[in-house]
mmCIF file of C-alpha atoms and ligand atoms in Angstrom:
data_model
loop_
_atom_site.group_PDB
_atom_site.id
_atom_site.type_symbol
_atom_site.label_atom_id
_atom_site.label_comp_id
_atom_site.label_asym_id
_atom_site.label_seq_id
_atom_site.Cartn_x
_atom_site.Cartn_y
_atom_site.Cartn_z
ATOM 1 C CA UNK A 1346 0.000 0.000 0.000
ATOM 2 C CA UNK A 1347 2.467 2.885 -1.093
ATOM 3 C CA UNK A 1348 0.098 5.576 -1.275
ATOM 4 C CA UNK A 1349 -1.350 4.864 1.555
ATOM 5 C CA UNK A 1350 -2.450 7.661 4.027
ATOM 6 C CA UNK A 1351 -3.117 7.219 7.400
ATOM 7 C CA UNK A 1352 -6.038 9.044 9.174
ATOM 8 C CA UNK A 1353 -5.347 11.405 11.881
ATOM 9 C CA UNK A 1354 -7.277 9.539 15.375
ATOM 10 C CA UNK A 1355 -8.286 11.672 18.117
ATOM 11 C CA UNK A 1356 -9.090 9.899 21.272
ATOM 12 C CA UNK A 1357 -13.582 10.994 22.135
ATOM 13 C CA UNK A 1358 -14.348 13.262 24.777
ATOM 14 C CA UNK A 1359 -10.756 14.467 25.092
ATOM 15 C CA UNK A 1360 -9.731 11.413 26.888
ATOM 16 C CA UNK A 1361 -5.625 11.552 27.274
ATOM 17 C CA UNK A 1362 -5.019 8.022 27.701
ATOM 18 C CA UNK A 1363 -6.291 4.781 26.203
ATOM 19 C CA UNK A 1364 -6.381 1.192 26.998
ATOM 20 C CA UNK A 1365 -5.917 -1.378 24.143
ATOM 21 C CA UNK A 1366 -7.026 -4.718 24.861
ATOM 22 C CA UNK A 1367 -4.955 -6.819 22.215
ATOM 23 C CA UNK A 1368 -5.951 -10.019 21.377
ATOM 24 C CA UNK A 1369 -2.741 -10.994 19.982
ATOM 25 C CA UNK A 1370 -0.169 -8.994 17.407
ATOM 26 C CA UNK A 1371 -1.399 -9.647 13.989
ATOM 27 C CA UNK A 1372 -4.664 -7.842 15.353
ATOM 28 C CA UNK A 1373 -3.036 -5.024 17.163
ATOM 29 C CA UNK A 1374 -0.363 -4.336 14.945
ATOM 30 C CA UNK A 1375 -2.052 -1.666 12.658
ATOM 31 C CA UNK A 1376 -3.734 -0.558 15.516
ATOM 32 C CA UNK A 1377 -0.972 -0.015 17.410
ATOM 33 C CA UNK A 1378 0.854 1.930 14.178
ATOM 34 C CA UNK A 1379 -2.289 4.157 13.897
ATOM 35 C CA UNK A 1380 -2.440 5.024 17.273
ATOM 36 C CA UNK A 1381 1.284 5.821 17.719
ATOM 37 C CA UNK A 1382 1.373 7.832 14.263
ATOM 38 C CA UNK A 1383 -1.349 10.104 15.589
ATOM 39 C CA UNK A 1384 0.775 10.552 18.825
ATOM 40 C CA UNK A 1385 -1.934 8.865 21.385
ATOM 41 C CA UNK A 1386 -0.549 7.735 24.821
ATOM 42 C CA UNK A 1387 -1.694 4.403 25.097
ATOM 43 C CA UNK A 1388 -1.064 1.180 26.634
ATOM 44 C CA UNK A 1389 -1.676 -2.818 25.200
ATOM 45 C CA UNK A 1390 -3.620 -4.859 27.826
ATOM 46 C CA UNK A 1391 -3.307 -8.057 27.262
ATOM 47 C CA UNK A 1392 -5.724 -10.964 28.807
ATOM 48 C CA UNK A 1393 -6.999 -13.213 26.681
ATOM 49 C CA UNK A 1394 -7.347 -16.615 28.961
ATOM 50 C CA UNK A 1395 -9.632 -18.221 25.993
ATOM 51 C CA UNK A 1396 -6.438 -18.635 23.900
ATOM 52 C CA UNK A 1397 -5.644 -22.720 24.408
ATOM 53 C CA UNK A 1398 -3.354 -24.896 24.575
ATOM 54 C CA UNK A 1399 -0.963 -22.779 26.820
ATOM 55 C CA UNK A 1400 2.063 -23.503 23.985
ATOM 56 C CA UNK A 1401 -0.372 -21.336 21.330
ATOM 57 C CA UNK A 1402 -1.656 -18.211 24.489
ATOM 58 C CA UNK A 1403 2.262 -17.880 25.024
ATOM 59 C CA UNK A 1404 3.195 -17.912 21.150
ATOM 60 C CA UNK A 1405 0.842 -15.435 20.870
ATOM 61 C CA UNK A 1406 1.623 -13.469 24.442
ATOM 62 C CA UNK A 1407 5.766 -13.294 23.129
ATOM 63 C CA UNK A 1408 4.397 -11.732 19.611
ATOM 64 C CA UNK A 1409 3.209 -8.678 20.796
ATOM 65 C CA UNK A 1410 5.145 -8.280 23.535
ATOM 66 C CA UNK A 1411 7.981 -7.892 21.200
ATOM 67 C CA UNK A 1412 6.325 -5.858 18.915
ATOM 68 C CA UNK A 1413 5.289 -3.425 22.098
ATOM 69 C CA UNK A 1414 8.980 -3.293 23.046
ATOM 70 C CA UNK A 1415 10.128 -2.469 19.623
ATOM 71 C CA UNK A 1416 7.041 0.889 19.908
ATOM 72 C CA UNK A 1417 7.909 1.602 23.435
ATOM 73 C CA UNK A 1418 4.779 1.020 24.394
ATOM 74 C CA UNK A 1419 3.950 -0.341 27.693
ATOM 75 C CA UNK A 1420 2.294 -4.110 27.689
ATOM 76 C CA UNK A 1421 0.364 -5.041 30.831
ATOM 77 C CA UNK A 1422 0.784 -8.894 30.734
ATOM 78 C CA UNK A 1423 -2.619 -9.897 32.686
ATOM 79 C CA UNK A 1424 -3.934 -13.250 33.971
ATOM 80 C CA UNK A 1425 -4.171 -16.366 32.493
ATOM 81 C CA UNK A 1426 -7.167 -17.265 34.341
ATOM 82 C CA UNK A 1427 -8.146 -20.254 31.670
ATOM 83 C CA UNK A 1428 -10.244 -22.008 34.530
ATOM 84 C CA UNK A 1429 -12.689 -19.442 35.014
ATOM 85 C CA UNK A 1430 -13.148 -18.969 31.259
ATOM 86 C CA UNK A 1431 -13.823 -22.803 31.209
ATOM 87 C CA UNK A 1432 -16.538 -22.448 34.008
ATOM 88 C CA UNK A 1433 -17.851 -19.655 31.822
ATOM 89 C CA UNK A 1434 -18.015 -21.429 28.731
ATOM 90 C CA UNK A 1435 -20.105 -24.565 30.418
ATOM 91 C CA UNK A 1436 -22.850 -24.986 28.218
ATOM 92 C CA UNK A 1437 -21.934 -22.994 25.675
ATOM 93 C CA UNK A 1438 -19.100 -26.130 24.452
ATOM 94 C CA UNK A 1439 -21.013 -26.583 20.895
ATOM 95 C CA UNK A 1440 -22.294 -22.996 20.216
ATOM 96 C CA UNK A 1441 -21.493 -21.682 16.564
ATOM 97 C CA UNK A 1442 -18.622 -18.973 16.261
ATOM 98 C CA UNK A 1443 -20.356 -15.454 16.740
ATOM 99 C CA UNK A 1444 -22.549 -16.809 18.830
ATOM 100 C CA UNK A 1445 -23.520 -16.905 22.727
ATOM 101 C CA UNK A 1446 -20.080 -18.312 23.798
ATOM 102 C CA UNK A 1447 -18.348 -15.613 21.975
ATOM 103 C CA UNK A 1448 -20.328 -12.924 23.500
ATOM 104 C CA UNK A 1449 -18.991 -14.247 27.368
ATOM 105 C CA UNK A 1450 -15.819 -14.497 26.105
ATOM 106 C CA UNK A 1451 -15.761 -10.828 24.600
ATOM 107 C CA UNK A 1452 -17.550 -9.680 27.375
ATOM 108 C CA UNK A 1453 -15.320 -11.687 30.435
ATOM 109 C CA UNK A 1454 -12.299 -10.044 28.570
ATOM 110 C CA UNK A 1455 -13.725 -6.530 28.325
ATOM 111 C CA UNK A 1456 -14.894 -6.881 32.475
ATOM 112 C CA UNK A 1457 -11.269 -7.024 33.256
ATOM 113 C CA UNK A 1458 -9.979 -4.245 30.791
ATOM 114 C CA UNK A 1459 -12.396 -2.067 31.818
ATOM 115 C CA UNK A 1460 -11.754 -3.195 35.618
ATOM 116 C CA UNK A 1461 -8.066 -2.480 34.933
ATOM 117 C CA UNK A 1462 -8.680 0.903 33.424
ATOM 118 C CA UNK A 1463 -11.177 2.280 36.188
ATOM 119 C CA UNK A 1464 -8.015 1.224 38.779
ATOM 120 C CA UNK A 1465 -5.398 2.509 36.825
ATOM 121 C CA UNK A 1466 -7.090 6.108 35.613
ATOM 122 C CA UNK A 1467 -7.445 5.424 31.969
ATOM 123 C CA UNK A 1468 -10.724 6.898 30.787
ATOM 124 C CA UNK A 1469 -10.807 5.194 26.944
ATOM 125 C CA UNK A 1470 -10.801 1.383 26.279
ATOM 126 C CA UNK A 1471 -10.706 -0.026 22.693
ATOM 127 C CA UNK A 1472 -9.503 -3.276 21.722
ATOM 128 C CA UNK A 1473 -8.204 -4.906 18.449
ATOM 129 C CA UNK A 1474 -10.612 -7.383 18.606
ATOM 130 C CA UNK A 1475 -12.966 -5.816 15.775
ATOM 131 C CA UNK A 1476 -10.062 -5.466 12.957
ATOM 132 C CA UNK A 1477 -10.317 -8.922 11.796
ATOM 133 C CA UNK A 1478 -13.201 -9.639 9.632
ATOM 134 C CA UNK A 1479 -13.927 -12.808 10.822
ATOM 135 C CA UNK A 1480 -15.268 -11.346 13.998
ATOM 136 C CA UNK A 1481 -18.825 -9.662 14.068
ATOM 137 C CA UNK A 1482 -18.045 -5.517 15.279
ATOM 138 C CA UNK A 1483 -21.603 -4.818 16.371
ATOM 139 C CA UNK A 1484 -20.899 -7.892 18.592
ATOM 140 C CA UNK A 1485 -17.742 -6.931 19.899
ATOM 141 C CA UNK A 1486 -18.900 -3.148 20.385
ATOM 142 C CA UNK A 1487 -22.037 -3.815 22.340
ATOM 143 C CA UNK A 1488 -19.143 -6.102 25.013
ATOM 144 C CA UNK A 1489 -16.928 -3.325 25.198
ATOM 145 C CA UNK A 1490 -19.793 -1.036 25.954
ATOM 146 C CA UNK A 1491 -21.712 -3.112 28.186
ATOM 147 C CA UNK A 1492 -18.512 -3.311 29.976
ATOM 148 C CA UNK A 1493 -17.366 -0.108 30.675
ATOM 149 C CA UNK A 1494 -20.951 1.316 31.496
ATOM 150 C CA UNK A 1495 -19.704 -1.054 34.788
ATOM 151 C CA UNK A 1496 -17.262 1.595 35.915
ATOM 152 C CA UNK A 1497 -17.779 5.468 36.117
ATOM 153 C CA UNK A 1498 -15.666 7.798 33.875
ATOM 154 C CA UNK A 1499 -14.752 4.558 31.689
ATOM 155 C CA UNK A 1500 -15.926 4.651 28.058
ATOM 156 C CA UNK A 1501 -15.414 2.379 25.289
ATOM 157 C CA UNK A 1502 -14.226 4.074 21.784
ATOM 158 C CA UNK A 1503 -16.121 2.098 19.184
ATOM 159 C CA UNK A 1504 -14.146 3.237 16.258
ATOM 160 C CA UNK A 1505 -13.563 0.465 13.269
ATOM 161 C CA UNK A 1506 -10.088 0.097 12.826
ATOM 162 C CA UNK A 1507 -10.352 -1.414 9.416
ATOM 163 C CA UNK A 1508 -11.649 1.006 7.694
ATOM 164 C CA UNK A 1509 -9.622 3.696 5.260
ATOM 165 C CA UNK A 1510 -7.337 0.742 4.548
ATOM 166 C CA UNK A 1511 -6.620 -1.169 8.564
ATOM 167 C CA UNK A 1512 -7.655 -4.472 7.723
ATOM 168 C CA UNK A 1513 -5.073 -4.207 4.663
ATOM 169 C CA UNK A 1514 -2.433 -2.649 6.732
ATOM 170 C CA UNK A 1515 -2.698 -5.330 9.217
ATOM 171 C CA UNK A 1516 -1.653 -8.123 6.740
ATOM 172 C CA UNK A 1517 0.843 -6.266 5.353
ATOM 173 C CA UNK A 1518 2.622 -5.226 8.774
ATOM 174 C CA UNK A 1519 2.160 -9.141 9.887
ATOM 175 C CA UNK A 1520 3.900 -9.949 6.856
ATOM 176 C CA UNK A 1521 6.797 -7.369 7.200
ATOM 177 C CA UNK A 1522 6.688 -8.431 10.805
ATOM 178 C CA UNK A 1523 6.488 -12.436 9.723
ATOM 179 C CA UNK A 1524 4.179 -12.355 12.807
ATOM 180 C CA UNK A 1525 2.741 -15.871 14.161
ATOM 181 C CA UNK A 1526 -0.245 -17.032 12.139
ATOM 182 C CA UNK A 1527 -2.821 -18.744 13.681
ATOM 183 C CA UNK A 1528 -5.397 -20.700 12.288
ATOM 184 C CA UNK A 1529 -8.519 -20.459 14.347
ATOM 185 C CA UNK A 1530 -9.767 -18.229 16.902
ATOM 186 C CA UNK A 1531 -8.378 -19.456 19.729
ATOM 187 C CA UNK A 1532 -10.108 -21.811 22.298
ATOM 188 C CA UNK A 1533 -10.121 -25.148 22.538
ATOM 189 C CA UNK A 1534 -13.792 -25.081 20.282
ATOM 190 C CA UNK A 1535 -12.802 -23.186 17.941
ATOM 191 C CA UNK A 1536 -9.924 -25.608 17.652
ATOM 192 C CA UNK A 1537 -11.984 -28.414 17.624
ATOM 193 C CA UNK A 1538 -14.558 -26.954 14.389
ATOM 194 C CA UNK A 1539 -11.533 -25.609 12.478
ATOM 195 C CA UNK A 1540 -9.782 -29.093 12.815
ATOM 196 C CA UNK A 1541 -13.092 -30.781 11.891
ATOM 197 C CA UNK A 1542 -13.721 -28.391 8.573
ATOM 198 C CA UNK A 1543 -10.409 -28.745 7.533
ATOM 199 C CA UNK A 1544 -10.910 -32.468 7.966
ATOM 200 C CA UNK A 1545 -13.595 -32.690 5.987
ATOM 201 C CA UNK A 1546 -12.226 -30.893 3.368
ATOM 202 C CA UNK A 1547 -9.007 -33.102 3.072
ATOM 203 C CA UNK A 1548 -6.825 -30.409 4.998
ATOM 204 C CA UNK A 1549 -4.465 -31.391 7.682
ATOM 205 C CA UNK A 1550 -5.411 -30.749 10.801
ATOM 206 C CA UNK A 1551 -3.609 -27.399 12.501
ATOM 207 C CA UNK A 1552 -0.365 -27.648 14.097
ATOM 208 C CA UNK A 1553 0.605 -25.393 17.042
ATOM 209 C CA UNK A 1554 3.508 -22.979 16.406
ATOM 210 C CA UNK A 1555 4.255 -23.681 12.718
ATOM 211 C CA UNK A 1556 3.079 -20.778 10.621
ATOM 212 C CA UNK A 1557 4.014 -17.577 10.030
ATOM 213 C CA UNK A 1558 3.123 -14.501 8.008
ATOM 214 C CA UNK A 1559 4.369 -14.315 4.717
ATOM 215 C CA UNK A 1560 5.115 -18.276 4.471
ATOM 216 C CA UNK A 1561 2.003 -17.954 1.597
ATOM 217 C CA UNK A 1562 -0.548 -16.538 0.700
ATOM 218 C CA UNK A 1563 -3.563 -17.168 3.101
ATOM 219 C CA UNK A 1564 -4.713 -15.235 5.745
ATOM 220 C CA UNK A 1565 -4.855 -16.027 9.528
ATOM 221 C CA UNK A 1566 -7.985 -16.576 11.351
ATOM 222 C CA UNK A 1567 -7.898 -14.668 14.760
HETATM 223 S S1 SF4 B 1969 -14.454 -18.771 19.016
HETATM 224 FE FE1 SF4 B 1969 -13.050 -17.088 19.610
HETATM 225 S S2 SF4 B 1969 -14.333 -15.418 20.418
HETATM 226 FE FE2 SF4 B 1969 -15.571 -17.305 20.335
HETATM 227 S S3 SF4 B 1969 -15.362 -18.213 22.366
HETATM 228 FE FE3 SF4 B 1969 -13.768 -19.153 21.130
HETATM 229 S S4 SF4 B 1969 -11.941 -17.850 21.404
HETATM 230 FE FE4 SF4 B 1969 -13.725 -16.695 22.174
#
């Protein structure tokens, strides 16, 4: 993208400080470049205990802490609380993606964001969550709002980071990056109905660790 121009962001109702809840650093990465070109103060939360097996949450964890380090940007490395998400997700085991599970798991991730920024004095939370467009925005938007209406002087900024090019720039960054590429969402269902499409189409079945961006052409599937 050599022309490309990136827009100006201003953080809503003067807020000075955000909180970016990264779900891992193919997702974040553009964000994190917008956000940095238009000189906001901002800081990467990350806690994201649906990511499973362990191997694939640290692979993922190690990715954008690096890329953090490399901005400067401070990385809040939060809990790996993968039990309670469990005992959240009872029930839910065979849901569709997009669908009830994924709205506890957006919204149990949000609750602690927005818990972290109401202790901490941030007054913004966003999250890279709603770059990739295999993940429904209007879903992910009513989580982060639902969540910070929890804690007073906590908003959520609902802005769609892949528009005016984002969801472009983030492949292309991963690639210059050769960030990790994973191949399904990220919990242990979503493992599960990848493996079992891929199956039935003839595919091998996903292996932990292996793929990066830029290897080929296909895209991840956060
Ligand atoms: S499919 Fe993704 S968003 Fe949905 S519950 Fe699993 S990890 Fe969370």
């Amino acid at each position: 993208m050599e022309n490309f121009v990136r827009p100006v962001l201003t953080l809503p109702d003067s807020a000075e400080r955000l909180l970016l809840h990264s779900c891992c650093a193919p997702c974040s990465g553009e964000v994190m470049e917008a956000l940095h070109a238009s000189g906001i103060d901002y800081t990467v939360f990350f806690y994201n205990p649906n990511i499973h097996p362990k191997r694939e949450y640290l692979i993922r964890k190690e990715e954008n802490i690096r890329f953090a380090e490399q901005h400067n940007v401070p990385f809040v490395d939060a809990d790996y609380d993968s039990d309670n998400w469990f005992e959240r997700a009872k029930g839910m085991e065979w849901e569709p993606e997009r669908g009830v599970r994924c709205t506890m798991c957006f919204d149990m991730r949000f609750e602690r964001t927005a818990l972290y920024a109401y202790e901490n004095n941030f007054s913004m939370i966003s999250s890279s969550l709603g770059i990739s467009r295999w993940k429904n925005m209007q879903q992910i938007n009513d989580c982060g709002i639902r969540a910070a209406s929890q804690y007073p002087g906590v908003k959520y900024w609902d802005y769609n980071w892949r528009k005016q090019g984002g969801s472009a720039r983030m492949i292309e960054i991963s690639k210059r990056e050769r960030f990790y590429q994973q191949e399904y969402c990220g919990c242990i269902y979503s493992l599960r109905d990848s493996n079992k499409h891929r199956k039935s189409h003839g595919r091998d079945i996903i292996r932990i660790g292996v793929k990066y961006y830029g290897d080929d052409d296909t895209e991840g599937a956060c």
